[in-house]
Amino acid sequence: MGTQKRYASLDSRTRVPIVATSKYIIVYLIAVVSELIITFAFYDKIPNQIPTHFDALMNPNQFTEKSLSTVLFMPLIQTVMLIIFIVCNEMMKASKIQISSSNPKDSLKINEEVRLTNSKLLFNLFILMQLIFFTVQMMTCFNIRNLRYVMLAILCLTIGYVIVYILMLLKVRKGHSYRIVENKSAWKFGFLYYNKDDVAYIVQKRSGLGYTLNFARYQSWLITLAFILLMLVIVFLGNKFS
C-alpha cells in the first residue's frame, strides 16, 4: 500500500475569506440605535398594554404591561444574536481546511469559495434578522398593524434566500473536481462527527453545506454548552418579559 500524501498551504489560514466582524457590529448598531431612538422619543405614545406574541398572520394574541424592561427586550435579544452570529462566523475561519493530495490547488480554491459563501449567507441572514427584530419592535411598541405585511414579506425573503444559498453552494461544489475526504467511521449515526485522531474541532459537514463540531475535542463541548446556556437565557428572558 502506498503512503497517503498530505499537503499544507502555509498562508491558507491567514487568507481565509469571511465577512469582517466589524460589518456585523455596524449593522447591529444601525438597527438597535434606531430602535432605541424611536422607542424613547415616542415612549409616551406606547400603549399601556403591548403585544408579546403573534399568530401565524402576525395578529397579536398575548399582551403585557408596558415597562422599561419590556420595551428593551428586543434590543437585548438582538445583542445576544450578535454574539451568536459573530462566534459562528469566526468558527468558519477556525474550521479545518481540507486539501486534496490529487488536486491541492483546486481543493484549496473550493474550500475558500464554500467558506466565503457560507460566511456571506450568515451575514445576510443577520441583516434579515435585524430587520425582523426592528419590525417586531415597532409592531409591539406602536401597534402599527400594517407592519405585519412587512414582517411576512421579510420572512418569505429569508426562506427564499436560504433556498438560493443552498443552490449556490451546490453549484460551487459541482464546478470543481474536489470531493471531501472523509473517515466514514468517524461519523456516528451518520451526522455526529467524533474523531480522536483529528485535531480540528470544527469540520465541514458531510454534505459540504455548513460546518459541524468534532465531539472528540473538548472545545466542541464548551461551544455546545455555551450555546445551550445562551438559549436558556433567551427563554428565561422571554418568559420574564412576557
PDB file of C-alpha atoms in Angstrom:
ATOM      1  CA  MET A   1       0.000   0.000   0.000  1.00  0.00           C
ATOM      2  CA  GLY A   2       1.274   3.470  -0.875  1.00  0.00           C
ATOM      3  CA  THR A   3       1.667   6.178   1.669  1.00  0.00           C
ATOM      4  CA  GLN A   4      -1.043   8.842   1.505  1.00  0.00           C
ATOM      5  CA  LYS A   5       0.419  12.297   0.848  1.00  0.00           C
ATOM      6  CA  ARG A   6      -0.786  15.328   2.729  1.00  0.00           C
ATOM      7  CA  TYR A   7      -0.417  18.938   1.638  1.00  0.00           C
ATOM      8  CA  ALA A   8      -0.499  22.139   3.625  1.00  0.00           C
ATOM      9  CA  SER A   9      -0.753  25.740   2.471  1.00  0.00           C
ATOM     10  CA  LEU A  10       1.213  27.924   4.876  1.00  0.00           C
ATOM     11  CA  ASP A  11      -0.827  31.052   4.142  1.00  0.00           C
ATOM     12  CA  SER A  12      -4.260  29.406   3.781  1.00  0.00           C
ATOM     13  CA  ARG A  13      -5.276  30.170   7.358  1.00  0.00           C
ATOM     14  CA  THR A  14      -4.335  33.843   7.182  1.00  0.00           C
ATOM     15  CA  ARG A  15      -6.220  34.407   3.926  1.00  0.00           C
ATOM     16  CA  VAL A  16      -9.428  32.570   4.849  1.00  0.00           C
ATOM     17  CA  PRO A  17     -12.193  34.693   3.275  1.00  0.00           C
ATOM     18  CA  ILE A  18     -15.005  35.569   5.681  1.00  0.00           C
ATOM     19  CA  VAL A  19     -17.130  38.641   6.312  1.00  0.00           C
ATOM     20  CA  ALA A  20     -15.421  41.044   8.731  1.00  0.00           C
ATOM     21  CA  THR A  21     -16.772  41.171  12.289  1.00  0.00           C
ATOM     22  CA  SER A  22     -16.931  44.968  12.056  1.00  0.00           C
ATOM     23  CA  LYS A  23     -19.717  44.669   9.462  1.00  0.00           C
ATOM     24  CA  TYR A  24     -21.862  42.749  11.950  1.00  0.00           C
ATOM     25  CA  ILE A  25     -21.307  45.422  14.575  1.00  0.00           C
ATOM     26  CA  ILE A  26     -22.168  48.240  12.151  1.00  0.00           C
ATOM     27  CA  VAL A  27     -25.456  46.584  11.091  1.00  0.00           C
ATOM     28  CA  TYR A  28     -26.294  45.845  14.736  1.00  0.00           C
ATOM     29  CA  LEU A  29     -25.628  49.428  15.823  1.00  0.00           C
ATOM     30  CA  ILE A  30     -27.712  50.891  12.992  1.00  0.00           C
ATOM     31  CA  ALA A  31     -30.674  48.655  13.879  1.00  0.00           C
ATOM     32  CA  VAL A  32     -30.509  48.900  17.667  1.00  0.00           C
ATOM     33  CA  VAL A  33     -29.661  52.606  17.929  1.00  0.00           C
ATOM     34  CA  SER A  34     -32.530  53.388  15.534  1.00  0.00           C
ATOM     35  CA  GLU A  35     -34.888  51.295  17.662  1.00  0.00           C
ATOM     36  CA  LEU A  36     -33.816  52.980  20.879  1.00  0.00           C
ATOM     37  CA  ILE A  37     -34.093  56.496  19.436  1.00  0.00           C
ATOM     38  CA  ILE A  38     -37.609  55.888  18.078  1.00  0.00           C
ATOM     39  CA  THR A  39     -38.751  53.965  21.169  1.00  0.00           C
ATOM     40  CA  PHE A  40     -37.706  56.581  23.715  1.00  0.00           C
ATOM     41  CA  ALA A  41     -38.566  59.579  21.542  1.00  0.00           C
ATOM     42  CA  PHE A  42     -42.165  58.373  21.414  1.00  0.00           C
ATOM     43  CA  TYR A  43     -42.268  56.435  24.688  1.00  0.00           C
ATOM     44  CA  ASP A  44     -45.421  58.235  25.816  1.00  0.00           C
ATOM     45  CA  LYS A  45     -47.173  57.031  22.633  1.00  0.00           C
ATOM     46  CA  ILE A  46     -46.627  53.383  23.541  1.00  0.00           C
ATOM     47  CA  PRO A  47     -49.893  51.864  24.894  1.00  0.00           C
ATOM     48  CA  ASN A  48     -50.017  50.507  28.435  1.00  0.00           C
ATOM     49  CA  GLN A  49     -50.671  47.018  27.062  1.00  0.00           C
ATOM     50  CA  ILE A  50     -48.166  45.894  24.423  1.00  0.00           C
ATOM     51  CA  PRO A  51     -48.306  42.612  22.453  1.00  0.00           C
ATOM     52  CA  THR A  52     -45.766  39.903  23.237  1.00  0.00           C
ATOM     53  CA  HIS A  53     -46.980  37.122  20.943  1.00  0.00           C
ATOM     54  CA  PHE A  54     -48.421  36.926  17.425  1.00  0.00           C
ATOM     55  CA  ASP A  55     -50.298  34.266  15.452  1.00  0.00           C
ATOM     56  CA  ALA A  56     -49.305  32.960  12.013  1.00  0.00           C
ATOM     57  CA  LEU A  57     -50.774  36.053  10.338  1.00  0.00           C
ATOM     58  CA  MET A  58     -48.911  38.391  12.705  1.00  0.00           C
ATOM     59  CA  ASN A  59     -52.014  39.326  14.673  1.00  0.00           C
ATOM     60  CA  PRO A  60     -51.258  39.940  18.383  1.00  0.00           C
ATOM     61  CA  ASN A  61     -52.808  37.387  20.734  1.00  0.00           C
ATOM     62  CA  GLN A  62     -50.908  37.955  24.010  1.00  0.00           C
ATOM     63  CA  PHE A  63     -50.222  41.217  25.854  1.00  0.00           C
ATOM     64  CA  THR A  64     -48.214  42.508  28.819  1.00  0.00           C
ATOM     65  CA  GLU A  65     -47.806  45.745  30.769  1.00  0.00           C
ATOM     66  CA  LYS A  66     -45.592  48.433  29.286  1.00  0.00           C
ATOM     67  CA  SER A  67     -42.339  48.858  31.203  1.00  0.00           C
ATOM     68  CA  LEU A  68     -38.717  49.732  30.561  1.00  0.00           C
ATOM     69  CA  SER A  69     -37.761  46.056  30.579  1.00  0.00           C
ATOM     70  CA  THR A  70     -40.422  45.042  28.038  1.00  0.00           C
ATOM     71  CA  VAL A  71     -39.522  47.744  25.504  1.00  0.00           C
ATOM     72  CA  LEU A  72     -35.826  46.881  25.866  1.00  0.00           C
ATOM     73  CA  PHE A  73     -36.375  43.141  25.452  1.00  0.00           C
ATOM     74  CA  MET A  74     -35.981  43.136  21.669  1.00  0.00           C
ATOM     75  CA  PRO A  75     -32.668  45.108  21.651  1.00  0.00           C
ATOM     76  CA  LEU A  76     -31.417  42.708  24.332  1.00  0.00           C
ATOM     77  CA  ILE A  77     -32.249  39.698  22.149  1.00  0.00           C
ATOM     78  CA  GLN A  78     -30.508  41.423  19.237  1.00  0.00           C
ATOM     79  CA  THR A  79     -27.378  41.752  21.379  1.00  0.00           C
ATOM     80  CA  VAL A  80     -27.427  38.032  22.165  1.00  0.00           C
ATOM     81  CA  MET A  81     -27.929  37.224  18.480  1.00  0.00           C
ATOM     82  CA  LEU A  82     -24.995  39.484  17.564  1.00  0.00           C
ATOM     83  CA  ILE A  83     -22.734  37.437  19.820  1.00  0.00           C
ATOM     84  CA  ILE A  84     -24.005  34.149  18.370  1.00  0.00           C
ATOM     85  CA  PHE A  85     -23.530  35.259  14.757  1.00  0.00           C
ATOM     86  CA  ILE A  86     -20.042  36.641  15.351  1.00  0.00           C
ATOM     87  CA  VAL A  87     -18.972  33.413  17.069  1.00  0.00           C
ATOM     88  CA  CYS A  88     -20.398  31.311  14.204  1.00  0.00           C
ATOM     89  CA  ASN A  89     -18.624  33.479  11.642  1.00  0.00           C
ATOM     90  CA  GLU A  90     -15.291  33.180  13.454  1.00  0.00           C
ATOM     91  CA  MET A  91     -15.811  29.423  13.759  1.00  0.00           C
ATOM     92  CA  MET A  92     -15.844  29.222   9.969  1.00  0.00           C
ATOM     93  CA  LYS A  93     -12.379  30.777   9.934  1.00  0.00           C
ATOM     94  CA  ALA A  94     -11.161  28.304  12.540  1.00  0.00           C
ATOM     95  CA  SER A  95     -12.606  25.245  10.782  1.00  0.00           C
ATOM     96  CA  LYS A  96     -10.377  22.619   9.214  1.00  0.00           C
ATOM     97  CA  ILE A  97      -9.089  23.326   5.706  1.00  0.00           C
ATOM     98  CA  GLN A  98      -9.026  20.067   3.728  1.00  0.00           C
ATOM     99  CA  ILE A  99      -6.612  19.915   0.815  1.00  0.00           C
ATOM    100  CA  SER A 100      -6.760  17.029  -1.622  1.00  0.00           C
ATOM    101  CA  SER A 101      -3.441  15.369  -2.447  1.00  0.00           C
ATOM    102  CA  SER A 102      -4.598  14.697  -6.017  1.00  0.00           C
ATOM    103  CA  ASN A 103      -5.609  18.309  -6.703  1.00  0.00           C
ATOM    104  CA  PRO A 104      -4.347  20.648  -3.950  1.00  0.00           C
ATOM    105  CA  LYS A 105      -4.905  23.934  -5.810  1.00  0.00           C
ATOM    106  CA  ASP A 106      -8.472  23.113  -6.787  1.00  0.00           C
ATOM    107  CA  SER A 107      -9.364  21.783  -3.341  1.00  0.00           C
ATOM    108  CA  LEU A 108      -7.965  24.899  -1.642  1.00  0.00           C
ATOM    109  CA  LYS A 109      -9.930  27.103  -4.048  1.00  0.00           C
ATOM    110  CA  ILE A 110     -13.207  25.327  -3.353  1.00  0.00           C
ATOM    111  CA  ASN A 111     -12.534  25.477   0.396  1.00  0.00           C
ATOM    112  CA  GLU A 112     -12.215  29.240   0.125  1.00  0.00           C
ATOM    113  CA  GLU A 113     -15.284  29.609  -2.108  1.00  0.00           C
ATOM    114  CA  VAL A 114     -17.505  27.459   0.113  1.00  0.00           C
ATOM    115  CA  ARG A 115     -16.253  29.210   3.249  1.00  0.00           C
ATOM    116  CA  LEU A 116     -16.899  32.666   1.782  1.00  0.00           C
ATOM    117  CA  THR A 117     -20.349  31.632   0.525  1.00  0.00           C
ATOM    118  CA  ASN A 118     -21.256  30.331   3.988  1.00  0.00           C
ATOM    119  CA  SER A 119     -19.956  33.498   5.608  1.00  0.00           C
ATOM    120  CA  LYS A 120     -21.923  35.730   3.230  1.00  0.00           C
ATOM    121  CA  LEU A 121     -25.075  33.720   3.922  1.00  0.00           C
ATOM    122  CA  LEU A 122     -24.589  34.146   7.644  1.00  0.00           C
ATOM    123  CA  PHE A 123     -24.128  37.893   7.268  1.00  0.00           C
ATOM    124  CA  ASN A 124     -27.159  38.291   5.004  1.00  0.00           C
ATOM    125  CA  LEU A 125     -29.268  36.253   7.416  1.00  0.00           C
ATOM    126  CA  PHE A 126     -28.059  38.524  10.203  1.00  0.00           C
ATOM    127  CA  ILE A 127     -29.252  41.572   8.245  1.00  0.00           C
ATOM    128  CA  LEU A 128     -32.641  39.958   7.638  1.00  0.00           C
ATOM    129  CA  MET A 129     -32.978  39.057  11.313  1.00  0.00           C
ATOM    130  CA  GLN A 130     -32.148  42.606  12.358  1.00  0.00           C
ATOM    131  CA  LEU A 131     -34.901  43.821  10.019  1.00  0.00           C
ATOM    132  CA  ILE A 132     -37.280  41.307  11.609  1.00  0.00           C
ATOM    133  CA  PHE A 133     -36.382  42.423  15.145  1.00  0.00           C
ATOM    134  CA  PHE A 134     -36.715  46.092  14.173  1.00  0.00           C
ATOM    135  CA  THR A 135     -40.155  45.445  12.657  1.00  0.00           C
ATOM    136  CA  VAL A 136     -41.293  43.480  15.716  1.00  0.00           C
ATOM    137  CA  GLN A 137     -40.132  46.311  17.985  1.00  0.00           C
ATOM    138  CA  MET A 138     -42.216  48.814  16.017  1.00  0.00           C
ATOM    139  CA  MET A 139     -45.213  46.453  15.945  1.00  0.00           C
ATOM    140  CA  THR A 140     -45.142  45.730  19.662  1.00  0.00           C
ATOM    141  CA  CYS A 141     -44.465  49.263  20.856  1.00  0.00           C
ATOM    142  CA  PHE A 142     -46.624  51.289  18.493  1.00  0.00           C
ATOM    143  CA  ASN A 143     -49.258  48.796  17.307  1.00  0.00           C
ATOM    144  CA  ILE A 144     -48.645  49.542  13.616  1.00  0.00           C
ATOM    145  CA  ARG A 145     -50.784  46.773  12.113  1.00  0.00           C
ATOM    146  CA  ASN A 146     -49.657  47.307   8.512  1.00  0.00           C
ATOM    147  CA  LEU A 147     -46.153  46.253   9.531  1.00  0.00           C
ATOM    148  CA  ARG A 148     -47.347  42.662   9.739  1.00  0.00           C
ATOM    149  CA  TYR A 149     -47.268  42.571   5.934  1.00  0.00           C
ATOM    150  CA  VAL A 150     -43.696  43.825   6.020  1.00  0.00           C
ATOM    151  CA  MET A 151     -42.881  41.077   8.530  1.00  0.00           C
ATOM    152  CA  LEU A 152     -44.418  38.361   6.352  1.00  0.00           C
ATOM    153  CA  ALA A 153     -42.511  39.709   3.339  1.00  0.00           C
ATOM    154  CA  ILE A 154     -39.192  39.612   5.228  1.00  0.00           C
ATOM    155  CA  LEU A 155     -39.877  36.054   6.432  1.00  0.00           C
ATOM    156  CA  CYS A 156     -40.650  34.924   2.861  1.00  0.00           C
ATOM    157  CA  LEU A 157     -37.487  36.659   1.655  1.00  0.00           C
ATOM    158  CA  THR A 158     -35.455  34.865   4.338  1.00  0.00           C
ATOM    159  CA  ILE A 159     -36.814  31.449   3.335  1.00  0.00           C
ATOM    160  CA  GLY A 160     -36.193  32.204  -0.344  1.00  0.00           C
ATOM    161  CA  TYR A 161     -32.657  33.343   0.382  1.00  0.00           C
ATOM    162  CA  VAL A 162     -31.823  30.125   2.234  1.00  0.00           C
ATOM    163  CA  ILE A 163     -33.002  28.106  -0.776  1.00  0.00           C
ATOM    164  CA  VAL A 164     -30.891  30.226  -3.131  1.00  0.00           C
ATOM    165  CA  TYR A 165     -27.900  29.850  -0.802  1.00  0.00           C
ATOM    166  CA  ILE A 166     -28.107  26.057  -0.861  1.00  0.00           C
ATOM    167  CA  LEU A 167     -28.294  26.081  -4.659  1.00  0.00           C
ATOM    168  CA  MET A 168     -25.302  28.428  -4.806  1.00  0.00           C
ATOM    169  CA  LEU A 169     -23.203  26.136  -2.618  1.00  0.00           C
ATOM    170  CA  LEU A 170     -24.144  23.098  -4.681  1.00  0.00           C
ATOM    171  CA  LYS A 171     -23.157  24.968  -7.846  1.00  0.00           C
ATOM    172  CA  VAL A 172     -19.780  25.920  -6.343  1.00  0.00           C
ATOM    173  CA  ARG A 173     -19.056  22.330  -5.353  1.00  0.00           C
ATOM    174  CA  LYS A 174     -20.131  20.844  -8.691  1.00  0.00           C
ATOM    175  CA  GLY A 175     -17.842  23.234 -10.540  1.00  0.00           C
ATOM    176  CA  HIS A 176     -14.779  21.533  -9.076  1.00  0.00           C
ATOM    177  CA  SER A 177     -13.422  18.010  -9.091  1.00  0.00           C
ATOM    178  CA  TYR A 178     -12.528  18.156  -5.401  1.00  0.00           C
ATOM    179  CA  ARG A 179     -14.509  15.983  -3.007  1.00  0.00           C
ATOM    180  CA  ILE A 180     -14.294  15.952   0.768  1.00  0.00           C
ATOM    181  CA  VAL A 181     -12.069  13.174   2.050  1.00  0.00           C
ATOM    182  CA  GLU A 182     -13.975  11.655   4.924  1.00  0.00           C
ATOM    183  CA  ASN A 183     -13.466   8.971   7.513  1.00  0.00           C
ATOM    184  CA  LYS A 184     -16.854   7.252   7.450  1.00  0.00           C
ATOM    185  CA  SER A 185     -16.233   5.506  10.769  1.00  0.00           C
ATOM    186  CA  ALA A 186     -15.872   8.926  12.445  1.00  0.00           C
ATOM    187  CA  TRP A 187     -19.479   9.870  11.592  1.00  0.00           C
ATOM    188  CA  LYS A 188     -21.639   8.399  14.324  1.00  0.00           C
ATOM    189  CA  PHE A 189     -25.263   7.808  13.296  1.00  0.00           C
ATOM    190  CA  GLY A 190     -24.338   9.440  10.004  1.00  0.00           C
ATOM    191  CA  PHE A 191     -24.263  13.024  11.287  1.00  0.00           C
ATOM    192  CA  LEU A 192     -22.241  13.250  14.548  1.00  0.00           C
ATOM    193  CA  TYR A 193     -18.512  13.670  13.967  1.00  0.00           C
ATOM    194  CA  TYR A 194     -16.262  12.021  16.582  1.00  0.00           C
ATOM    195  CA  ASN A 195     -12.623  11.539  15.606  1.00  0.00           C
ATOM    196  CA  LYS A 196      -9.882  11.469  18.251  1.00  0.00           C
ATOM    197  CA  ASP A 197      -7.202  11.470  15.551  1.00  0.00           C
ATOM    198  CA  ASP A 198      -8.461  14.763  14.113  1.00  0.00           C
ATOM    199  CA  VAL A 199      -7.041  17.775  15.970  1.00  0.00           C
ATOM    200  CA  ALA A 200      -9.624  20.098  14.388  1.00  0.00           C
ATOM    201  CA  TYR A 201     -12.741  20.816  16.457  1.00  0.00           C
ATOM    202  CA  ILE A 202     -14.703  22.429  13.591  1.00  0.00           C
ATOM    203  CA  VAL A 203     -15.089  20.485  10.347  1.00  0.00           C
ATOM    204  CA  GLN A 204     -17.184  20.642   7.209  1.00  0.00           C
ATOM    205  CA  LYS A 205     -20.394  18.626   7.162  1.00  0.00           C
ATOM    206  CA  ARG A 206     -20.545  15.511   5.022  1.00  0.00           C
ATOM    207  CA  SER A 207     -22.889  17.289   2.606  1.00  0.00           C
ATOM    208  CA  GLY A 208     -20.472  20.217   2.353  1.00  0.00           C
ATOM    209  CA  LEU A 209     -23.291  22.599   3.332  1.00  0.00           C
ATOM    210  CA  GLY A 210     -22.151  24.219   6.545  1.00  0.00           C
ATOM    211  CA  TYR A 211     -19.956  23.103   9.428  1.00  0.00           C
ATOM    212  CA  THR A 212     -20.194  20.863  12.456  1.00  0.00           C
ATOM    213  CA  LEU A 213     -18.186  20.041  15.571  1.00  0.00           C
ATOM    214  CA  ASN A 214     -15.744  17.247  16.319  1.00  0.00           C
ATOM    215  CA  PHE A 215     -17.119  15.967  19.617  1.00  0.00           C
ATOM    216  CA  ALA A 216     -13.856  14.177  20.366  1.00  0.00           C
ATOM    217  CA  ARG A 217     -12.384  17.614  21.216  1.00  0.00           C
ATOM    218  CA  TYR A 218     -13.180  19.427  24.468  1.00  0.00           C
ATOM    219  CA  GLN A 219     -13.595  22.757  22.635  1.00  0.00           C
ATOM    220  CA  SER A 220     -16.676  21.353  20.910  1.00  0.00           C
ATOM    221  CA  TRP A 221     -18.326  20.540  24.232  1.00  0.00           C
ATOM    222  CA  LEU A 222     -17.533  24.015  25.569  1.00  0.00           C
ATOM    223  CA  ILE A 223     -19.087  25.607  22.472  1.00  0.00           C
ATOM    224  CA  THR A 224     -22.164  23.382  22.778  1.00  0.00           C
ATOM    225  CA  LEU A 225     -22.552  24.221  26.465  1.00  0.00           C
ATOM    226  CA  ALA A 226     -22.194  27.947  25.744  1.00  0.00           C
ATOM    227  CA  PHE A 227     -24.918  27.826  23.086  1.00  0.00           C
ATOM    228  CA  ILE A 228     -27.245  25.863  25.368  1.00  0.00           C
ATOM    229  CA  LEU A 229     -26.749  28.444  28.112  1.00  0.00           C
ATOM    230  CA  LEU A 230     -27.454  31.270  25.659  1.00  0.00           C
ATOM    231  CA  MET A 231     -30.678  29.584  24.539  1.00  0.00           C
ATOM    232  CA  LEU A 232     -31.737  29.118  28.170  1.00  0.00           C
ATOM    233  CA  VAL A 233     -31.049  32.809  28.829  1.00  0.00           C
ATOM    234  CA  ILE A 234     -33.219  33.787  25.854  1.00  0.00           C
ATOM    235  CA  VAL A 235     -36.050  31.513  27.030  1.00  0.00           C
ATOM    236  CA  PHE A 236     -35.748  32.836  30.587  1.00  0.00           C
ATOM    237  CA  LEU A 237     -35.832  36.456  29.441  1.00  0.00           C
ATOM    238  CA  GLY A 238     -38.748  35.733  27.145  1.00  0.00           C
ATOM    239  CA  ASN A 239     -40.780  34.202  29.983  1.00  0.00           C
ATOM    240  CA  LYS A 240     -39.844  37.026  32.352  1.00  0.00           C
ATOM    241  CA  PHE A 241     -40.803  39.856  29.996  1.00  0.00           C
ATOM    242  CA  SER A 242     -43.900  38.229  28.511  1.00  0.00           C
TER     243      SER A 242
END
